[in-house]
Each structure stands twice: as structure tokens, then as C-alpha cells.
Short mmCIF file of C-alpha atoms in Angstrom, two decimals:
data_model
loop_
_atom_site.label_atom_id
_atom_site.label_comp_id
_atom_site.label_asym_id
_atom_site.label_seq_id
_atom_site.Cartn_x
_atom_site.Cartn_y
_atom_site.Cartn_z
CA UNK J 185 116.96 128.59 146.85
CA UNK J 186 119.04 131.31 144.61
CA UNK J 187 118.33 132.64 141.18
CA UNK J 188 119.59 135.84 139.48
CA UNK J 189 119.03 138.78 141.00
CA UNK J 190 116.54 140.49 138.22
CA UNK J 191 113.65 140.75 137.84
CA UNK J 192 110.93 141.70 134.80
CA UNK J 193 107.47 144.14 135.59
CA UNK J 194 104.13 143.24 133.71
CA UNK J 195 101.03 145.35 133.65
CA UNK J 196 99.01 142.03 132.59
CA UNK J 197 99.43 138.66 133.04
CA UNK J 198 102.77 137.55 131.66
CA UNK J 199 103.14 134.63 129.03
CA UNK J 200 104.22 132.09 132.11
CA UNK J 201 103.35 131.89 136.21
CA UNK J 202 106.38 130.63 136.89
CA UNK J 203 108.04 132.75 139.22
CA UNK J 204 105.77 135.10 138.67
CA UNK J 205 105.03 137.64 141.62
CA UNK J 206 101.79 139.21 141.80
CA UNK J 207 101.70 142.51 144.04
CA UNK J 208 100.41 145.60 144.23
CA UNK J 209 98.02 145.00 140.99
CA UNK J 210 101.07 144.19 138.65
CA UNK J 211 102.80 141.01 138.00
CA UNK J 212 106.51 140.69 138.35
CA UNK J 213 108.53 137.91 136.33
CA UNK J 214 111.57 136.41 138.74
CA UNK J 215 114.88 135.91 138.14
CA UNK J 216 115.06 136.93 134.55
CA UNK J 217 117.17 139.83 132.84
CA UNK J 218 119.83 141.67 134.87
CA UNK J 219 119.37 144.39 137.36
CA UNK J 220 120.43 147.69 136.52
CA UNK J 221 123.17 149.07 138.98
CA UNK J 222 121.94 150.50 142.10
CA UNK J 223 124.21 151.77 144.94
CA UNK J 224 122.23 150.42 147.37
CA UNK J 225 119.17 147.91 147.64
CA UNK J 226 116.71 150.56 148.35
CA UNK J 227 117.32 152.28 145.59
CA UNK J 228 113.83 150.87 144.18
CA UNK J 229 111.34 148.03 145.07
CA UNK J 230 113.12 145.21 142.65
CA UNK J 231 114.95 143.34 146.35
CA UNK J 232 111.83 144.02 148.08
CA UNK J 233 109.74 142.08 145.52
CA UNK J 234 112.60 139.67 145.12
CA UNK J 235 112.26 138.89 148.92
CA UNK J 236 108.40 137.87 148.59
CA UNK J 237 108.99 135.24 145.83
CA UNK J 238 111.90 133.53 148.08
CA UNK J 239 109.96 134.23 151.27
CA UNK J 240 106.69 131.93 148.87
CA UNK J 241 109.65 129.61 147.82
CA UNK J 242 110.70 128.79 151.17
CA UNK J 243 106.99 128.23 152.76
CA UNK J 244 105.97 125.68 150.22
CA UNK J 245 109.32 124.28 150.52
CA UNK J 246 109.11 123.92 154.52
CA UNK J 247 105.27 122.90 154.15
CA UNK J 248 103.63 125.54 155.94
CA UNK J 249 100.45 127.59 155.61
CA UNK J 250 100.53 130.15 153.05
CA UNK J 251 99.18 132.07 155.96
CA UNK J 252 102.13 132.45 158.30
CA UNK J 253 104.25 134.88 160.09
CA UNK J 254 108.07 135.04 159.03
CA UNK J 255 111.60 136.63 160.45
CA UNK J 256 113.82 137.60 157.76
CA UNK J 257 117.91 137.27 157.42
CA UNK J 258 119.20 139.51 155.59
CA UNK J 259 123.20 140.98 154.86
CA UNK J 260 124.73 144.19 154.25
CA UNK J 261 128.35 144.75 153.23
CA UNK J 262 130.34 145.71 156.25
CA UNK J 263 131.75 148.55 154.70
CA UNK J 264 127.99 150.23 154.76
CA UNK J 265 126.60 147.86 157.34
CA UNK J 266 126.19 150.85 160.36
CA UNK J 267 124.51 153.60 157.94
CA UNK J 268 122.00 151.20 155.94
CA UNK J 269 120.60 149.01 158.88
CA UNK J 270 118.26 150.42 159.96
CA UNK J 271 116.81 152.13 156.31
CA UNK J 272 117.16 148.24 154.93
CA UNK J 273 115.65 147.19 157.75
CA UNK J 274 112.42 149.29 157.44
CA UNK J 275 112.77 148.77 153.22
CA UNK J 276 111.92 144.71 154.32
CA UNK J 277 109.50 145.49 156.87
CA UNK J 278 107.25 147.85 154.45
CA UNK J 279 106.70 148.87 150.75
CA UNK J 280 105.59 151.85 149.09
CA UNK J 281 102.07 150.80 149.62
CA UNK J 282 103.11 149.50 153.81
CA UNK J 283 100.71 146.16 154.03
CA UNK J 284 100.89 144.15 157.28
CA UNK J 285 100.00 141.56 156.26
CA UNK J 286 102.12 141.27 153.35
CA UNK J 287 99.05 140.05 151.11
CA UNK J 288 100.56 138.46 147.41
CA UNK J 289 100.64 135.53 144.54
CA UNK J 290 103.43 133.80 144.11
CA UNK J 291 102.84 131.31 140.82
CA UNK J 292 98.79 131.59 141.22
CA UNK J 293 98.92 130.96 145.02
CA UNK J 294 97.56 133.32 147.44
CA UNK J 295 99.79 134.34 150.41
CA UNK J 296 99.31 136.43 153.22
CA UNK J 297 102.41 137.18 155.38
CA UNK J 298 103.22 138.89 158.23
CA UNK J 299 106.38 139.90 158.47
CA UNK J 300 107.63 140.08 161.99
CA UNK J 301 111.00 141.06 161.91
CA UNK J 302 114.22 141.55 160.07
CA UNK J 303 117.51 140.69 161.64
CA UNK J 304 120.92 141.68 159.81
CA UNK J 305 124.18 140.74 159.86
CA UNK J 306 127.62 142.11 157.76
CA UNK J 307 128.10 139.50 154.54
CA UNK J 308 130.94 137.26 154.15
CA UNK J 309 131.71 136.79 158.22
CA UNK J 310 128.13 135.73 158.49
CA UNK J 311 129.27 133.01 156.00
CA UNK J 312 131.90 132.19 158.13
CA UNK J 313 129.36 130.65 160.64
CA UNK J 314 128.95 127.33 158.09
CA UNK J 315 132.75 127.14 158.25
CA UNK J 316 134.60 128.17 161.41
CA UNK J 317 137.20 125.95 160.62
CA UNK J 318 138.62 128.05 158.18
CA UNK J 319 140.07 131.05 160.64
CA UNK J 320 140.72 128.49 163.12
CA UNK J 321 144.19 128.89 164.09
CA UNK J 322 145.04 131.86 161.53
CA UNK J 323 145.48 135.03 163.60
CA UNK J 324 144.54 137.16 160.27
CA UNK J 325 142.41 136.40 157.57
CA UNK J 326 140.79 138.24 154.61
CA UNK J 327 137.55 137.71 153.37
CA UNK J 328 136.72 138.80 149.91
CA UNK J 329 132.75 138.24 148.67
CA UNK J 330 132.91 138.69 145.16
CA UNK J 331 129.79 140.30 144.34
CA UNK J 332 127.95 141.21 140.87
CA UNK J 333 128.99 144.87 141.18
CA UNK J 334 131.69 145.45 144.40
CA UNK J 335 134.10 143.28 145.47
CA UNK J 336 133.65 143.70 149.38
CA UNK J 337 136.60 142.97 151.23
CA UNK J 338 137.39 142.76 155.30
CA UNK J 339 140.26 141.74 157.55
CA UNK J 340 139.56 139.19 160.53
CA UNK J 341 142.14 139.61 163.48
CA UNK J 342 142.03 136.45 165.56
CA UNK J 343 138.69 135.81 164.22
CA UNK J 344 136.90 139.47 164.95
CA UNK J 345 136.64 141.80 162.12
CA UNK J 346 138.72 144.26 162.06
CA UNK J 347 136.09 147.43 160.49
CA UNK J 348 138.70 149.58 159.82
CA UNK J 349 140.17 148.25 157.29
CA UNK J 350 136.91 147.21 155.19
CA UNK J 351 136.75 147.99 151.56
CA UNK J 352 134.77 147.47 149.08
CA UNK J 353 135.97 147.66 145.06
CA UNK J 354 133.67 148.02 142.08
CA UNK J 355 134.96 145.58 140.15
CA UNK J 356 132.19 142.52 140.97
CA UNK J 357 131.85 139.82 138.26
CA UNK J 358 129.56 142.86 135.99
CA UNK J 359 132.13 144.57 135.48
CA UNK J 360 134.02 141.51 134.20
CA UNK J 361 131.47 139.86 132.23
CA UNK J 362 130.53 143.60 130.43
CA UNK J 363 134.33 143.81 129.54
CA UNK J 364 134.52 140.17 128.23
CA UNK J 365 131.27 140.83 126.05
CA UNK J 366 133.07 143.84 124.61
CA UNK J 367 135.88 142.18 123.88
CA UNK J 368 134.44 139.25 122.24
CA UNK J 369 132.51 141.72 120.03
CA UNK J 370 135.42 143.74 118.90
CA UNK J 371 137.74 140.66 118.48
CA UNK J 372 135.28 138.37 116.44
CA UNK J 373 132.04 140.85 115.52
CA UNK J 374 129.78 137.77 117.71
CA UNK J 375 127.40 139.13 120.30
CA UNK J 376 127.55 136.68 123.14
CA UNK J 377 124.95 136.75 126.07
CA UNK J 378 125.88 136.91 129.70
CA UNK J 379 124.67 133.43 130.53
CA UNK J 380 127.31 132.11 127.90
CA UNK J 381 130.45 134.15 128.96
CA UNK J 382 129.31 132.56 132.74
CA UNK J 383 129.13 129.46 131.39
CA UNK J 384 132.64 129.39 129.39
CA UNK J 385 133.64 131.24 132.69
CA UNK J 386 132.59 128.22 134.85
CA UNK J 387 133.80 125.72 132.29
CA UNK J 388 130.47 124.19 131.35
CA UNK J 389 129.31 123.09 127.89
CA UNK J 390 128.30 125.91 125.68
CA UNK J 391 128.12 125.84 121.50
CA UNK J 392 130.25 128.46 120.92
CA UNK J 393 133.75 129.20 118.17
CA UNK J 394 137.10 128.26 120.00
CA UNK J 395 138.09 131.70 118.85
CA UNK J 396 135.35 133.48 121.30
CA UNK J 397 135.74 130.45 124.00
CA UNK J 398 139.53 131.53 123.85
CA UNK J 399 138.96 135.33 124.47
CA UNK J 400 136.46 134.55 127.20
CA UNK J 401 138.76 132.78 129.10
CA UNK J 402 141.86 134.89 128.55
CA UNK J 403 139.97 138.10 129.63
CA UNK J 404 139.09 136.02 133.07
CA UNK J 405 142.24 135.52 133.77
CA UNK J 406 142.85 139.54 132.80
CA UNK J 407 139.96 140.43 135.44
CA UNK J 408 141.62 138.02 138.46
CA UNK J 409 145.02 139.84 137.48
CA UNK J 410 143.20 143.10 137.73
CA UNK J 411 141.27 142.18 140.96
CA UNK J 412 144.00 140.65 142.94
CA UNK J 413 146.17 143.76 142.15
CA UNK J 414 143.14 146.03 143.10
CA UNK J 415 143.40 144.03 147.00
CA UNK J 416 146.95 144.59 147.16
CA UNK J 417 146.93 148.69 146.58
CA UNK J 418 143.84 148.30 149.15
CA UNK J 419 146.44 147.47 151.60
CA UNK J 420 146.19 143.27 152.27
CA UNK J 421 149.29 141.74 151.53
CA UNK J 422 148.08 138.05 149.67
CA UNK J 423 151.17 136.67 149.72
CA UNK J 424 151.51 136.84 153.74
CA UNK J 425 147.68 136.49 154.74
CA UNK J 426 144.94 133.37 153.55
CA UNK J 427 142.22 134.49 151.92
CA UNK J 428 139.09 133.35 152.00
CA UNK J 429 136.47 134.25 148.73
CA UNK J 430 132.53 133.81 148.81
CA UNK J 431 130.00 134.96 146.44
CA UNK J 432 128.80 134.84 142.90
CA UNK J 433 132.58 135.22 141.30
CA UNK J 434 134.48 133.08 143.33
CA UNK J 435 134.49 130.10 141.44
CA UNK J 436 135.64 132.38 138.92
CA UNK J 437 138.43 134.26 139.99
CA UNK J 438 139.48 130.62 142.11
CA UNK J 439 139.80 128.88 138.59
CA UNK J 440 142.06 131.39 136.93
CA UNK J 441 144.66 131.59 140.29
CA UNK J 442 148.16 129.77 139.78
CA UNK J 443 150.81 128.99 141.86
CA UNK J 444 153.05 132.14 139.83
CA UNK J 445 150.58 134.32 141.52
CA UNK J 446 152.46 133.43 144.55
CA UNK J 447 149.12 133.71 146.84
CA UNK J 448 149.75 133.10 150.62
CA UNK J 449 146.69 130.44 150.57
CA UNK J 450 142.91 130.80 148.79
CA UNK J 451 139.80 128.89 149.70
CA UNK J 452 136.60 129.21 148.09
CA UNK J 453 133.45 128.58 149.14
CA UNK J 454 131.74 128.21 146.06
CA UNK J 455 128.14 127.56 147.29
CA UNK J 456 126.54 130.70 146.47
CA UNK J 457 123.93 130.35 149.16
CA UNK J 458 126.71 130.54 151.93
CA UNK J 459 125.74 133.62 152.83
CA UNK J 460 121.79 133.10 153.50
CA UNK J 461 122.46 130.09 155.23
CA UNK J 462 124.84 131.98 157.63
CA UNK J 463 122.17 133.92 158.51
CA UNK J 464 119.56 131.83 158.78
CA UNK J 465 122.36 129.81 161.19
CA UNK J 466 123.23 132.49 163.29
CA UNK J 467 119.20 134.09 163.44
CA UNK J 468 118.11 130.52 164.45
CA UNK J 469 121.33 130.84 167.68
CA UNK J 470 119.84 133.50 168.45
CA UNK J 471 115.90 132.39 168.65
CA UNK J 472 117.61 129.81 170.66
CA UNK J 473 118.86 131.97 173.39
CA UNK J 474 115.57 133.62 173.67
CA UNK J 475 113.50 130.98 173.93
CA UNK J 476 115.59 129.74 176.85
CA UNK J 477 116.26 133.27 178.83
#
């Protein structure tokens, strides 16, 4: 599953139970509004919350008992990956009110989890597990996971990462679609919502005057200028190495690339979930070698 990343706090029963969280004596709406910017994830409780309603998501998906005991996959950017293990770690293993079980509603069903452990891996060469076929062959590559607020960005030498020359840029797809909004605003007086600059952004159908459809699209092209020139005064040369892009803005910044950008190579892997699934890939490896030693 994926949904935005927000998430909306109720001190009563909220107008809907759909993906509605219940914990801790307050109900928590899922996946609406946008969350404010935090430097890290454990900056408040919003991601630990956020975990419970995909951990409920993916039991009733999978069939089990809401009674169960769960290992989580999780990512960190590489660039912070050493110094917020083990804090994220704990952040997933306990609240501010530590329950073990984890006892919650999710949409008016009781749960009870137990959370057994967390296992992390760096994000974007954890995605690189659903498509080795990518570095294969390419002595250097450069993997940029476009994020909502940093761009992380990290060299692979003959498909090992290279940590020192990690980066990561704040200019993730918030930045962009803040700056479009603006724009759009100054240029016609209109007010347009996020989820409509993402949609003219992703091409889809959306009501809208050409006039603001026009600026929305110019000023994407304006933030890939501005991002791709970002990478190069980071130090990675595009026009020599591939580049591969994950995350929420790739689709994004992949649309409004042309040939006079004179780009080395670019593939996208636009399935946002590329990520999780690399972890749940490389977390189910390792179960695998356990079981068996």
C-alpha cells in the first residue's frame, strides 16, 4: 500500500473510519493534509502512527489474525543512515506511552501487535534489490530518490555504495510544488491545491484554465533545471555517469528531461513503493538465511 504521508489528530470520533487510527485515546485520520517539515522522522509521533495503519493494512491484506507478531522494514537516507539507526529503530519499537503489545483500531477493528523487530536498510540501494539489472555492467552509477523535502543522492562504484560521496539536497518535490503554487497565484490571482499542481505535474485530467495548466508545467521544467544543476555543483558529472531516480518526484523530474539536457542516461523507477518492497525483499533474504543456519 502507499498514501500521503500526513496525517490529521481528533479528540473524538472523526466524521469517517476510514483510515482512521485509534491510539492512545485519540483518533488519527490517515493520509490526509500534508506533514509539516521535520528534519528527521522522530521529530514527533505522526511516522510512528503512520506505521500502525500500514502495519493493520497489510494484516488484513495477507489474512492474518489481528493478533499477530510483526518485523518491520524500514529506510533511512544514507547520508544519515549511521547516526539515526539505532534512535529510529527504538522510535518503531516504542511510543511515548511504550506498549508491547502494540494494542490499537485501525477502521473499528481491534489489533493487538507485537512488534518484534525493526530491520533497516539505506533508501534508494535497497530499491535496487527489485532491479539489479540496472547497475549491471555500469562500473558507476548514481542514484537520486527524489523525496518530498531532500533530494538524497549516492554514488555506486561497481555496484557498492560509495558513502563518501552521499548528499542529500533540500529541494524534494515540496519545495517544487510550494514554488509552483506561488507562482500560479501571483501570475493569475487562482489558488490551486497541491493535489492539482501533482496532477497537471503527472499529466492527468484536472479542470483547470490553460493559463494556470501552462505555468504549472513551465515551473516543472524550471525545478528539473534547478535540480539537475544542484547534482552537478554536488560533484556527479550527468553527462558521463547513468542515473538512476526513485521516489515520489521521479516521474516528475523524468517527464520534463530532453535530449538538450545532454544527460549521460536516466531511468526511473516510477513505482513509488520500490523502496518498501526492497526491504521487505532483502528482510525476507535474510529470514531465509536464518532459518537455514
Amino acid at each position: 500500500f502507499s498514501s500521503p504521508a500526513g496525517i490529521a489528530e481528533y479528540s473524538h470520533e472523526p466524521y469517517t473510519l476510514q483510515n482512521t487510527l485509534e491510539f492512545g485515546g485519540k483518533f488519527y485520520v490517515c493520509g490526509t493534509g500534508r506533514q509539516p517539515i521535520l528534519r528527521n522522522k522522530m521529530e514527533n509521533d505522526h511516522y510512528y502512527l503512520l506505521t500502525l495503519a500500514a502495519i493493520a493494512k497489510e494484516i488484513r491484506y495477507r489474512g492474518e489474525e489481528p493478533r499477530c507478531s510483526v518485523t518491520i522494514g524500514a529506510g533511512l537516507p544514507l547520508t544519515g543512515f549511521g547516526r539515526e539507526k539505532k534512535a529510529f529503530r527504538e522510535y518503531l519499537l516504542s511510543s511515548s506511552q511504550p506498549v508491547n503489545p502494540v494494542c490499537f483500531r485501525f477502521e473499528g477493528v481491534p489489533y493487538e501487535v507485537r512488534i518484534e523487530d525493526v530491520k533497516l536498510f539505506p533508501q534508494g540501494y535497497s530499491a535496487i534489490a527489485m532491479h539489479p539489472e540496472l547497475i549491471r555492467g555500469e562500473p558507476s552509477i548514481l542514484l537520486m530518490d527524489i523525496g518530498g523535502w531532500t533530494v538524497d543522492l549516492m554514488r555506486l562504484d561497481n555496484g557498492v555504495p560509495d558513502a563518501a560521496s552521499c548528499r542529500s539536497l533540500e529541494l524534494g518535490m515540496i519545495r517544487c510544488v510550494d514554488e509552483i503554487r506561488e507562482q500560479v497565484r501571483r501570475d493569475t490571482g487562482l489558488s490551486v491545491t497541491d493535489a492539482q499542481i501533482e496532477g497537471v505535474l503527472s499529466e492527468k485530467a484536472c479542470s483547470m484554465e490553460e493559463t494556470a495548466r501552462n505555468i504549472i508545467q513551465k515551473q516543472g521544467r524550471i525545478y528539473t533545471e534547478r535540480l539537475l544543476s544542484a547534482v552537478m555543483e554536488s560533484g556527479f558529472d550527468l553527462r558521463a555517469i547513468p542515473v538512476v531516480m526513485l521516489g515520489g518526484g521521479a516521474a516528475v523530474v523524468k517527464r520534463n528531461i530532453s535530449e538538450q539536457d545532454g544527460l549521460c542516461r536516466v531511468f526511473a523507477l516510477l513505482d513509488e513503493k520500490v523502496n518498501a518492497e526492497g526491504f521487505e525483499r532483502i528482510l525476507g533474504q535474510i529470514s531465509s538465511r536464518v532459518s537455514k543456519g
